[in-house]
PDB file of C-alpha atoms and ligand atoms in Angstrom:
ATOM      1  CA  MET R 100      42.140  22.617 147.136  1.00  0.00           C
ATOM      2  CA  GLU R 101      38.364  23.121 147.278  1.00  0.00           C
ATOM      3  CA  LYS R 102      36.958  26.538 148.064  1.00  0.00           C
ATOM      4  CA  PRO R 103      36.650  26.852 151.835  1.00  0.00           C
ATOM      5  CA  GLU R 104      33.369  28.237 153.156  1.00  0.00           C
ATOM      6  CA  ARG R 105      35.108  31.311 154.532  1.00  0.00           C
ATOM      7  CA  LEU R 106      38.550  32.770 153.872  1.00  0.00           C
ATOM      8  CA  ILE R 107      38.588  34.872 157.051  1.00  0.00           C
ATOM      9  CA  VAL R 108      37.490  33.426 160.386  1.00  0.00           C
ATOM     10  CA  ASP R 109      37.525  35.510 163.602  1.00  0.00           C
ATOM     11  CA  GLY R 110      39.634  38.151 161.886  1.00  0.00           C
ATOM     12  CA  LYS R 111      42.302  35.604 160.845  1.00  0.00           C
ATOM     13  CA  ARG R 112      43.107  34.422 157.351  1.00  0.00           C
ATOM     14  CA  LEU R 113      43.567  30.760 156.317  1.00  0.00           C
ATOM     15  CA  ASP R 114      47.296  30.967 157.078  1.00  0.00           C
ATOM     16  CA  GLY R 115      46.666  32.666 160.424  1.00  0.00           C
ATOM     17  CA  ARG R 116      47.620  36.182 159.335  1.00  0.00           C
ATOM     18  CA  ALA R 117      45.783  39.356 160.262  1.00  0.00           C
ATOM     19  CA  PRO R 118      44.340  41.272 157.276  1.00  0.00           C
ATOM     20  CA  ASP R 119      47.177  43.843 157.322  1.00  0.00           C
ATOM     21  CA  GLU R 120      49.993  41.318 157.747  1.00  0.00           C
ATOM     22  CA  LEU R 121      52.660  40.471 155.195  1.00  0.00           C
ATOM     23  CA  ARG R 122      53.792  36.880 154.665  1.00  0.00           C
ATOM     24  CA  PRO R 123      57.268  36.005 156.014  1.00  0.00           C
ATOM     25  CA  LEU R 124      59.789  37.842 153.832  1.00  0.00           C
ATOM     26  CA  ARG R 125      63.431  37.029 153.150  1.00  0.00           C
ATOM     27  CA  ILE R 126      65.674  38.928 150.737  1.00  0.00           C
ATOM     28  CA  LYS R 127      69.252  38.123 149.777  1.00  0.00           C
ATOM     29  CA  ALA R 128      71.297  40.291 147.421  1.00  0.00           C
ATOM     30  CA  GLY R 129      74.172  39.058 145.263  1.00  0.00           C
ATOM     31  CA  VAL R 130      73.332  35.385 144.871  1.00  0.00           C
ATOM     32  CA  LEU R 131      74.609  34.798 141.313  1.00  0.00           C
ATOM     33  CA  LYS R 132      78.329  35.045 140.598  1.00  0.00           C
ATOM     34  CA  ARG R 133      78.082  35.694 136.841  1.00  0.00           C
ATOM     35  CA  ALA R 134      75.320  38.297 136.855  1.00  0.00           C
ATOM     36  CA  ASP R 135      76.234  41.967 137.382  1.00  0.00           C
ATOM     37  CA  GLY R 136      73.545  42.104 140.045  1.00  0.00           C
ATOM     38  CA  SER R 137      71.146  39.598 141.538  1.00  0.00           C
ATOM     39  CA  ALA R 138      68.678  38.981 144.328  1.00  0.00           C
ATOM     40  CA  TYR R 139      66.619  36.126 145.733  1.00  0.00           C
ATOM     41  CA  VAL R 140      63.328  36.797 147.461  1.00  0.00           C
ATOM     42  CA  GLU R 141      60.979  34.533 149.389  1.00  0.00           C
ATOM     43  CA  LEU R 142      57.589  35.904 150.329  1.00  0.00           C
ATOM     44  CA  GLY R 143      55.556  33.153 151.920  1.00  0.00           C
ATOM     45  CA  ARG R 144      55.703  30.319 149.422  1.00  0.00           C
ATOM     46  CA  ASN R 145      56.930  32.539 146.564  1.00  0.00           C
ATOM     47  CA  LYS R 146      60.546  31.901 145.598  1.00  0.00           C
ATOM     48  CA  ILE R 147      61.869  34.343 143.026  1.00  0.00           C
ATOM     49  CA  LEU R 148      65.272  35.048 141.553  1.00  0.00           C
ATOM     50  CA  ALA R 149      66.210  38.260 139.728  1.00  0.00           C
ATOM     51  CA  ALA R 150      69.367  38.787 137.670  1.00  0.00           C
ATOM     52  CA  VAL R 151      70.657  41.974 136.048  1.00  0.00           C
ATOM     53  CA  TYR R 152      73.162  42.207 133.199  1.00  0.00           C
ATOM     54  CA  GLY R 153      74.514  45.559 132.105  1.00  0.00           C
ATOM     55  CA  PRO R 154      74.721  48.335 131.302  1.00  0.00           C
ATOM     56  CA  ARG R 155      76.213  46.642 128.222  1.00  0.00           C
ATOM     57  CA  GLU R 156      76.234  47.227 124.501  1.00  0.00           C
ATOM     58  CA  MET R 157      72.744  46.826 123.078  1.00  0.00           C
ATOM     59  CA  HIS R 158      72.240  44.023 120.580  1.00  0.00           C
ATOM     60  CA  PRO R 159      70.628  44.075 118.090  1.00  0.00           C
ATOM     61  CA  ARG R 160      72.172  47.446 117.390  1.00  0.00           C
ATOM     62  CA  HIS R 161      69.132  48.940 115.683  1.00  0.00           C
ATOM     63  CA  LEU R 162      67.450  48.928 119.111  1.00  0.00           C
ATOM     64  CA  GLN R 163      70.132  51.253 120.526  1.00  0.00           C
ATOM     65  CA  GLN R 164      68.879  54.671 121.628  1.00  0.00           C
ATOM     66  CA  PRO R 165      71.380  57.501 121.055  1.00  0.00           C
ATOM     67  CA  ASP R 166      70.459  59.400 124.229  1.00  0.00           C
ATOM     68  CA  THR R 167      69.560  56.695 126.741  1.00  0.00           C
ATOM     69  CA  ALA R 168      69.980  53.115 127.862  1.00  0.00           C
ATOM     70  CA  VAL R 169      67.099  50.715 127.293  1.00  0.00           C
ATOM     71  CA  LEU R 170      65.780  48.621 130.164  1.00  0.00           C
ATOM     72  CA  ARG R 171      64.630  45.186 129.060  1.00  0.00           C
ATOM     73  CA  CYS R 172      62.722  42.931 131.376  1.00  0.00           C
ATOM     74  CA  ARG R 173      61.785  39.264 131.133  1.00  0.00           C
ATOM     75  CA  TYR R 174      59.449  37.614 133.623  1.00  0.00           C
ATOM     76  CA  ASN R 175      59.432  33.838 133.398  1.00  0.00           C
ATOM     77  CA  MET R 176      57.722  31.123 135.383  1.00  0.00           C
ATOM     78  CA  ALA R 177      59.518  27.789 135.729  1.00  0.00           C
ATOM     79  CA  PRO R 178      57.406  24.822 134.576  1.00  0.00           C
ATOM     80  CA  PHE R 179      57.584  23.401 138.123  1.00  0.00           C
ATOM     81  CA  SER R 180      56.675  26.655 139.878  1.00  0.00           C
ATOM     82  CA  VAL R 181      52.924  26.054 139.939  1.00  0.00           C
ATOM     83  CA  GLU R 182      50.644  23.134 140.753  1.00  0.00           C
ATOM     84  CA  GLU R 183      49.689  22.412 137.169  1.00  0.00           C
ATOM     85  CA  ARG R 184      52.882  22.282 135.058  1.00  0.00           C
ATOM     86  CA  LYS R 185      53.368  25.564 133.226  1.00  0.00           C
ATOM     87  CA  ARG R 186      54.201  25.119 129.564  1.00  0.00           C
ATOM     88  CA  PRO R 187      57.728  26.540 129.095  1.00  0.00           C
ATOM     89  CA  GLY R 188      58.181  29.745 127.139  1.00  0.00           C
ATOM     90  CA  PRO R 189      56.462  33.095 126.919  1.00  0.00           C
ATOM     91  CA  ASP R 190      52.674  33.394 126.989  1.00  0.00           C
ATOM     92  CA  ARG R 191      50.251  36.328 127.099  1.00  0.00           C
ATOM     93  CA  ARG R 192      50.527  36.592 130.877  1.00  0.00           C
ATOM     94  CA  SER R 193      54.333  36.630 131.001  1.00  0.00           C
ATOM     95  CA  VAL R 194      54.533  39.181 128.169  1.00  0.00           C
ATOM     96  CA  GLU R 195      52.155  41.449 130.100  1.00  0.00           C
ATOM     97  CA  ILE R 196      54.024  41.008 133.389  1.00  0.00           C
ATOM     98  CA  SER R 197      57.399  41.642 131.697  1.00  0.00           C
ATOM     99  CA  LYS R 198      56.007  44.916 130.334  1.00  0.00           C
ATOM    100  CA  VAL R 199      54.495  46.158 133.592  1.00  0.00           C
ATOM    101  CA  ALA R 200      57.606  45.144 135.548  1.00  0.00           C
ATOM    102  CA  ARG R 201      59.762  47.161 133.142  1.00  0.00           C
ATOM    103  CA  GLU R 202      57.458  50.160 133.486  1.00  0.00           C
ATOM    104  CA  ALA R 203      57.519  49.813 137.275  1.00  0.00           C
ATOM    105  CA  LEU R 204      61.347  49.861 137.353  1.00  0.00           C
ATOM    106  CA  GLU R 205      62.196  52.361 134.583  1.00  0.00           C
ATOM    107  CA  PRO R 206      61.445  55.526 136.596  1.00  0.00           C
ATOM    108  CA  VAL R 207      64.137  54.773 139.211  1.00  0.00           C
ATOM    109  CA  VAL R 208      67.054  53.964 136.913  1.00  0.00           C
ATOM    110  CA  PHE R 209      69.285  56.786 135.575  1.00  0.00           C
ATOM    111  CA  LEU R 210      69.027  55.380 132.046  1.00  0.00           C
ATOM    112  CA  GLU R 211      70.223  58.644 130.507  1.00  0.00           C
ATOM    113  CA  LEU R 212      73.714  57.970 131.895  1.00  0.00           C
ATOM    114  CA  TYR R 213      74.249  55.071 129.480  1.00  0.00           C
ATOM    115  CA  PRO R 214      73.366  56.031 125.893  1.00  0.00           C
ATOM    116  CA  ARG R 215      73.193  53.089 123.453  1.00  0.00           C
ATOM    117  CA  ALA R 216      73.379  50.539 126.264  1.00  0.00           C
ATOM    118  CA  ALA R 217      71.003  47.813 127.356  1.00  0.00           C
ATOM    119  CA  ILE R 218      70.214  46.836 130.927  1.00  0.00           C
ATOM    120  CA  ASP R 219      68.666  43.373 131.036  1.00  0.00           C
ATOM    121  CA  VAL R 220      66.549  42.250 133.966  1.00  0.00           C
ATOM    122  CA  PHE R 221      65.506  38.613 134.303  1.00  0.00           C
ATOM    123  CA  ILE R 222      62.826  37.609 136.802  1.00  0.00           C
ATOM    124  CA  GLU R 223      62.599  33.850 137.294  1.00  0.00           C
ATOM    125  CA  VAL R 224      59.749  32.445 139.351  1.00  0.00           C
ATOM    126  CA  LEU R 225      60.875  29.168 140.927  1.00  0.00           C
ATOM    127  CA  GLN R 226      57.807  28.713 143.102  1.00  0.00           C
ATOM    128  CA  ALA R 227      54.591  30.734 142.830  1.00  0.00           C
ATOM    129  CA  ASP R 228      51.894  31.511 145.355  1.00  0.00           C
ATOM    130  CA  ALA R 229      50.289  34.750 144.081  1.00  0.00           C
ATOM    131  CA  GLY R 230      51.964  38.131 144.019  1.00  0.00           C
ATOM    132  CA  THR R 231      54.765  36.953 141.762  1.00  0.00           C
ATOM    133  CA  ARG R 232      54.784  40.112 139.627  1.00  0.00           C
ATOM    134  CA  THR R 233      55.120  42.318 142.708  1.00  0.00           C
ATOM    135  CA  THR R 234      57.661  40.043 144.408  1.00  0.00           C
ATOM    136  CA  GLY R 235      59.560  39.875 141.103  1.00  0.00           C
ATOM    137  CA  ILE R 236      59.705  43.683 140.963  1.00  0.00           C
ATOM    138  CA  THR R 237      60.888  43.820 144.592  1.00  0.00           C
ATOM    139  CA  ALA R 238      63.669  41.345 143.710  1.00  0.00           C
ATOM    140  CA  ALA R 239      64.597  43.139 140.470  1.00  0.00           C
ATOM    141  CA  ALA R 240      65.007  46.481 142.265  1.00  0.00           C
ATOM    142  CA  VAL R 241      67.491  44.899 144.687  1.00  0.00           C
ATOM    143  CA  ALA R 242      69.305  43.212 141.784  1.00  0.00           C
ATOM    144  CA  LEU R 243      69.613  46.563 139.958  1.00  0.00           C
ATOM    145  CA  ALA R 244      71.068  48.179 143.075  1.00  0.00           C
ATOM    146  CA  ASP R 245      73.373  45.175 143.561  1.00  0.00           C
ATOM    147  CA  ALA R 246      74.626  45.729 139.990  1.00  0.00           C
ATOM    148  CA  GLY R 247      75.750  49.187 141.111  1.00  0.00           C
ATOM    149  CA  ILE R 248      73.480  50.932 138.651  1.00  0.00           C
ATOM    150  CA  PRO R 249      72.735  54.524 139.751  1.00  0.00           C
ATOM    151  CA  MET R 250      69.131  54.766 140.965  1.00  0.00           C
ATOM    152  CA  ARG R 251      66.878  57.540 142.241  1.00  0.00           C
ATOM    153  CA  ASP R 252      65.151  55.211 144.681  1.00  0.00           C
ATOM    154  CA  LEU R 253      64.317  51.533 145.106  1.00  0.00           C
ATOM    155  CA  VAL R 254      60.984  50.025 144.032  1.00  0.00           C
ATOM    156  CA  ALA R 255      58.998  47.959 146.525  1.00  0.00           C
ATOM    157  CA  ALA R 256      55.870  46.113 145.470  1.00  0.00           C
ATOM    158  CA  VAL R 257      53.030  44.121 146.995  1.00  0.00           C
ATOM    159  CA  ALA R 258      49.470  43.109 146.157  1.00  0.00           C
ATOM    160  CA  VAL R 259      46.419  44.108 148.181  1.00  0.00           C
ATOM    161  CA  GLY R 260      42.875  42.938 147.671  1.00  0.00           C
ATOM    162  CA  LYS R 261      39.459  42.127 149.026  1.00  0.00           C
ATOM    163  CA  VAL R 262      38.660  38.763 150.546  1.00  0.00           C
ATOM    164  CA  ASP R 263      35.303  37.975 152.214  1.00  0.00           C
ATOM    165  CA  GLY R 264      34.566  41.709 152.146  1.00  0.00           C
ATOM    166  CA  THR R 265      37.795  42.559 154.032  1.00  0.00           C
ATOM    167  CA  ILE R 266      40.719  44.551 152.612  1.00  0.00           C
ATOM    168  CA  VAL R 267      43.853  42.418 152.959  1.00  0.00           C
ATOM    169  CA  LEU R 268      47.578  42.782 152.352  1.00  0.00           C
ATOM    170  CA  ASP R 269      49.621  40.309 150.306  1.00  0.00           C
ATOM    171  CA  LEU R 270      47.174  37.707 148.975  1.00  0.00           C
ATOM    172  CA  THR R 271      47.993  34.001 148.759  1.00  0.00           C
ATOM    173  CA  SER R 272      46.888  32.082 145.680  1.00  0.00           C
ATOM    174  CA  GLU R 273      43.785  30.792 147.527  1.00  0.00           C
ATOM    175  CA  GLU R 274      42.844  34.369 148.376  1.00  0.00           C
ATOM    176  CA  ASP R 275      43.651  35.492 144.843  1.00  0.00           C
ATOM    177  CA  GLN R 276      41.528  32.712 143.380  1.00  0.00           C
ATOM    178  CA  TRP R 277      38.488  33.046 145.639  1.00  0.00           C
ATOM    179  CA  GLY R 278      38.714  36.661 146.750  1.00  0.00           C
ATOM    180  CA  THR R 279      36.906  39.358 144.823  1.00  0.00           C
ATOM    181  CA  THR R 280      39.669  41.871 144.141  1.00  0.00           C
ATOM    182  CA  ASP R 281      43.435  41.770 143.558  1.00  0.00           C
ATOM    183  CA  MET R 282      45.423  45.003 143.187  1.00  0.00           C
ATOM    184  CA  PRO R 283      49.203  44.805 142.633  1.00  0.00           C
ATOM    185  CA  VAL R 284      50.998  48.039 143.560  1.00  0.00           C
ATOM    186  CA  ALA R 285      54.637  49.126 143.200  1.00  0.00           C
ATOM    187  CA  ILE R 286      55.997  52.288 144.742  1.00  0.00           C
ATOM    188  CA  MET R 287      59.180  54.341 144.963  1.00  0.00           C
ATOM    189  CA  PRO R 288      59.296  54.362 148.771  1.00  0.00           C
ATOM    190  CA  ARG R 289      61.366  57.505 149.359  1.00  0.00           C
ATOM    191  CA  LYS R 290      59.511  59.643 146.880  1.00  0.00           C
ATOM    192  CA  LYS R 291      56.147  57.959 147.604  1.00  0.00           C
ATOM    193  CA  LEU R 292      55.355  57.635 143.914  1.00  0.00           C
ATOM    194  CA  ILE R 293      53.373  54.788 142.388  1.00  0.00           C
ATOM    195  CA  THR R 294      55.051  52.996 139.465  1.00  0.00           C
ATOM    196  CA  LEU R 295      52.595  50.100 139.054  1.00  0.00           C
ATOM    197  CA  LEU R 296      48.921  49.858 139.798  1.00  0.00           C
ATOM    198  CA  GLN R 297      46.742  47.146 138.309  1.00  0.00           C
ATOM    199  CA  MET R 298      43.377  45.899 139.427  1.00  0.00           C
ATOM    200  CA  ASP R 299      41.480  42.690 138.897  1.00  0.00           C
ATOM    201  CA  GLY R 300      37.963  43.091 140.355  1.00  0.00           C
ATOM    202  CA  HIS R 301      36.257  46.065 141.965  1.00  0.00           C
ATOM    203  CA  PHE R 302      36.659  48.442 144.903  1.00  0.00           C
ATOM    204  CA  THR R 303      34.424  51.275 146.040  1.00  0.00           C
ATOM    205  CA  GLY R 304      36.229  54.623 146.310  1.00  0.00           C
ATOM    206  CA  GLU R 305      36.626  54.178 150.065  1.00  0.00           C
ATOM    207  CA  GLU R 306      37.880  50.589 149.706  1.00  0.00           C
ATOM    208  CA  PHE R 307      40.376  51.726 147.096  1.00  0.00           C
ATOM    209  CA  ARG R 308      41.797  54.391 149.423  1.00  0.00           C
ATOM    210  CA  GLN R 309      42.023  51.881 152.274  1.00  0.00           C
ATOM    211  CA  ALA R 310      43.686  49.276 150.024  1.00  0.00           C
ATOM    212  CA  LEU R 311      46.185  51.767 148.640  1.00  0.00           C
ATOM    213  CA  SER R 312      47.168  52.940 152.100  1.00  0.00           C
ATOM    214  CA  LEU R 313      47.638  49.295 153.140  1.00  0.00           C
ATOM    215  CA  ALA R 314      49.817  48.733 150.054  1.00  0.00           C
ATOM    216  CA  PHE R 315      51.997  51.701 151.047  1.00  0.00           C
ATOM    217  CA  LYS R 316      52.374  50.272 154.567  1.00  0.00           C
ATOM    218  CA  GLY R 317      53.332  46.860 153.164  1.00  0.00           C
ATOM    219  CA  CYS R 318      55.815  48.407 150.742  1.00  0.00           C
ATOM    220  CA  GLU R 319      57.455  50.338 153.599  1.00  0.00           C
ATOM    221  CA  GLN R 320      58.144  47.025 155.335  1.00  0.00           C
ATOM    222  CA  ILE R 321      59.453  45.491 152.113  1.00  0.00           C
ATOM    223  CA  TYR R 322      61.664  48.549 151.543  1.00  0.00           C
ATOM    224  CA  GLU R 323      63.275  48.093 154.963  1.00  0.00           C
ATOM    225  CA  ALA R 324      64.046  44.443 154.103  1.00  0.00           C
ATOM    226  CA  GLN R 325      65.467  45.481 150.708  1.00  0.00           C
ATOM    227  CA  LYS R 326      67.815  48.012 152.314  1.00  0.00           C
ATOM    228  CA  GLN R 327      68.858  45.484 154.942  1.00  0.00           C
ATOM    229  CA  ALA R 328      69.686  42.917 152.219  1.00  0.00           C
ATOM    230  CA  LEU R 329      71.833  45.485 150.388  1.00  0.00           C
ATOM    231  CA  ARG R 330      73.613  46.483 153.603  1.00  0.00           C
ATOM    232  CA  GLU R 331      74.400  42.819 154.308  1.00  0.00           C
ATOM    233  CA  ARG R 332      75.661  42.378 150.754  1.00  0.00           C
ATOM    234  CA  TYR R 333      78.034  45.318 151.013  1.00  0.00           C
ATOM    235  CA  SER R 334      79.404  44.385 154.409  1.00  0.00           C
ATOM    236  CA  VAL R 335      80.300  40.938 152.993  1.00  0.00           C
ATOM    237  CA  LYS R 336      81.886  42.578 149.936  1.00  0.00           C
ATOM    238  CA  ARG R 337      83.973  44.839 152.180  1.00  0.00           C
ATOM    239  CA  GLU R 338      85.133  41.897 154.290  1.00  0.00           C
ATOM    240  CA  GLU R 339      86.096  39.949 151.170  1.00  0.00           C
ATOM    241  CA  GLY R 340      87.792  43.031 149.689  1.00  0.00           C
ATOM    242  CA  GLU R 341      85.703  42.738 146.511  1.00  0.00           C
TER     243      GLU R 341
HETATM  244  O1  CDP X  27      51.502  36.081 140.468  1.00  0.00           O
HETATM  245  P1  CDP X  27      50.636  37.285 140.305  1.00  0.00           P
HETATM  246  O2  CDP X  27      49.629  37.420 141.448  1.00  0.00           O
HETATM  247  O3  CDP X  27      51.408  38.536 140.082  1.00  0.00           O
HETATM  248  O4  CDP X  27      49.820  37.077 138.950  1.00  0.00           O
HETATM  249  P2  CDP X  27      48.414  36.356 138.680  1.00  0.00           P
HETATM  250  O5  CDP X  27      48.310  36.244 137.190  1.00  0.00           O
HETATM  251  O6  CDP X  27      47.333  37.057 139.427  1.00  0.00           O
HETATM  252  O7  CDP X  27      48.619  34.891 139.250  1.00  0.00           O
HETATM  253  C1  CDP X  27      48.266  34.544 140.547  1.00  0.00           C
HETATM  254  C2  CDP X  27      48.815  33.196 140.895  1.00  0.00           C
HETATM  255  O8  CDP X  27      48.170  32.193 140.142  1.00  0.00           O
HETATM  256  C3  CDP X  27      50.290  32.958 140.586  1.00  0.00           C
HETATM  257  O9  CDP X  27      51.157  33.601 141.489  1.00  0.00           O
HETATM  258  C4  CDP X  27      50.351  31.467 140.696  1.00  0.00           C
HETATM  259  O10 CDP X  27      50.375  31.065 142.058  1.00  0.00           O
HETATM  260  C5  CDP X  27      49.022  31.061 140.046  1.00  0.00           C
HETATM  261  N1  CDP X  27      49.232  30.674 138.636  1.00  0.00           N
HETATM  262  C6  CDP X  27      49.225  29.321 138.332  1.00  0.00           C
HETATM  263  O11 CDP X  27      49.011  28.492 139.213  1.00  0.00           O
HETATM  264  N2  CDP X  27      49.483  28.908 137.037  1.00  0.00           N
HETATM  265  C7  CDP X  27      49.726  29.813 136.056  1.00  0.00           C
HETATM  266  N3  CDP X  27      49.963  29.396 134.805  1.00  0.00           N
HETATM  267  C8  CDP X  27      49.729  31.178 136.368  1.00  0.00           C
HETATM  268  C9  CDP X  27      49.467  31.579 137.669  1.00  0.00           C
END
């Protein structure tokens, strides 16, 4: 797609959303039979699957920590998830995203309850349209809860940014590509603590405050959908006597 002249016309974005509007969001918990916990999230055109295995014995054993479990996180983009085929396997970007996703999730998990164990989190991007790290974190938090792992809080995440001089919530890839600023944020919604904050581009101090407050509002909405997905999951489990 060629760069359109303007990304916001009469207060509406290219996909018709208002600046503070999230894309359509759908979350389902417990979608993979063999994983200990799993979740599938669609946010606009993003389609992301998260799977959790563990707590289980850490291999290789020299990575075991005597006083805590270790959270391991792998973010991966399917070759068919983006317009131009993504070469399979890890690259600089996926190594970075795996690291920041782990750091965004670590503070909510009671890792100290499982010395020597590993908890493995896999984030698989099936279809990407910007905001995959944040949507992946949102999915992973639900998958961790679905695995029954004790947690202090959930983690909800979304990107905010600046497009045509306007602060917007939840950028699409067009907005990410042609906008001036992209700021992914993850929060612990109950405790109102930030566990991820990255920024590509610039904000003035005032813009930053406005963007952060918009990110919190977006995360609140995502948090409600996460809780709803977990409630649905557990009512099905009860019915099936699982
Ligand atoms: O996905 P996220 O916004 O967290 O990360 P990004 O590095 O800012 O990537 C933005 C978007 O660029 C992705 O979500 C994809 O839609 C697109 N992308 C792509 O088309 N091909 C890649 N190899 C990587 C990203």
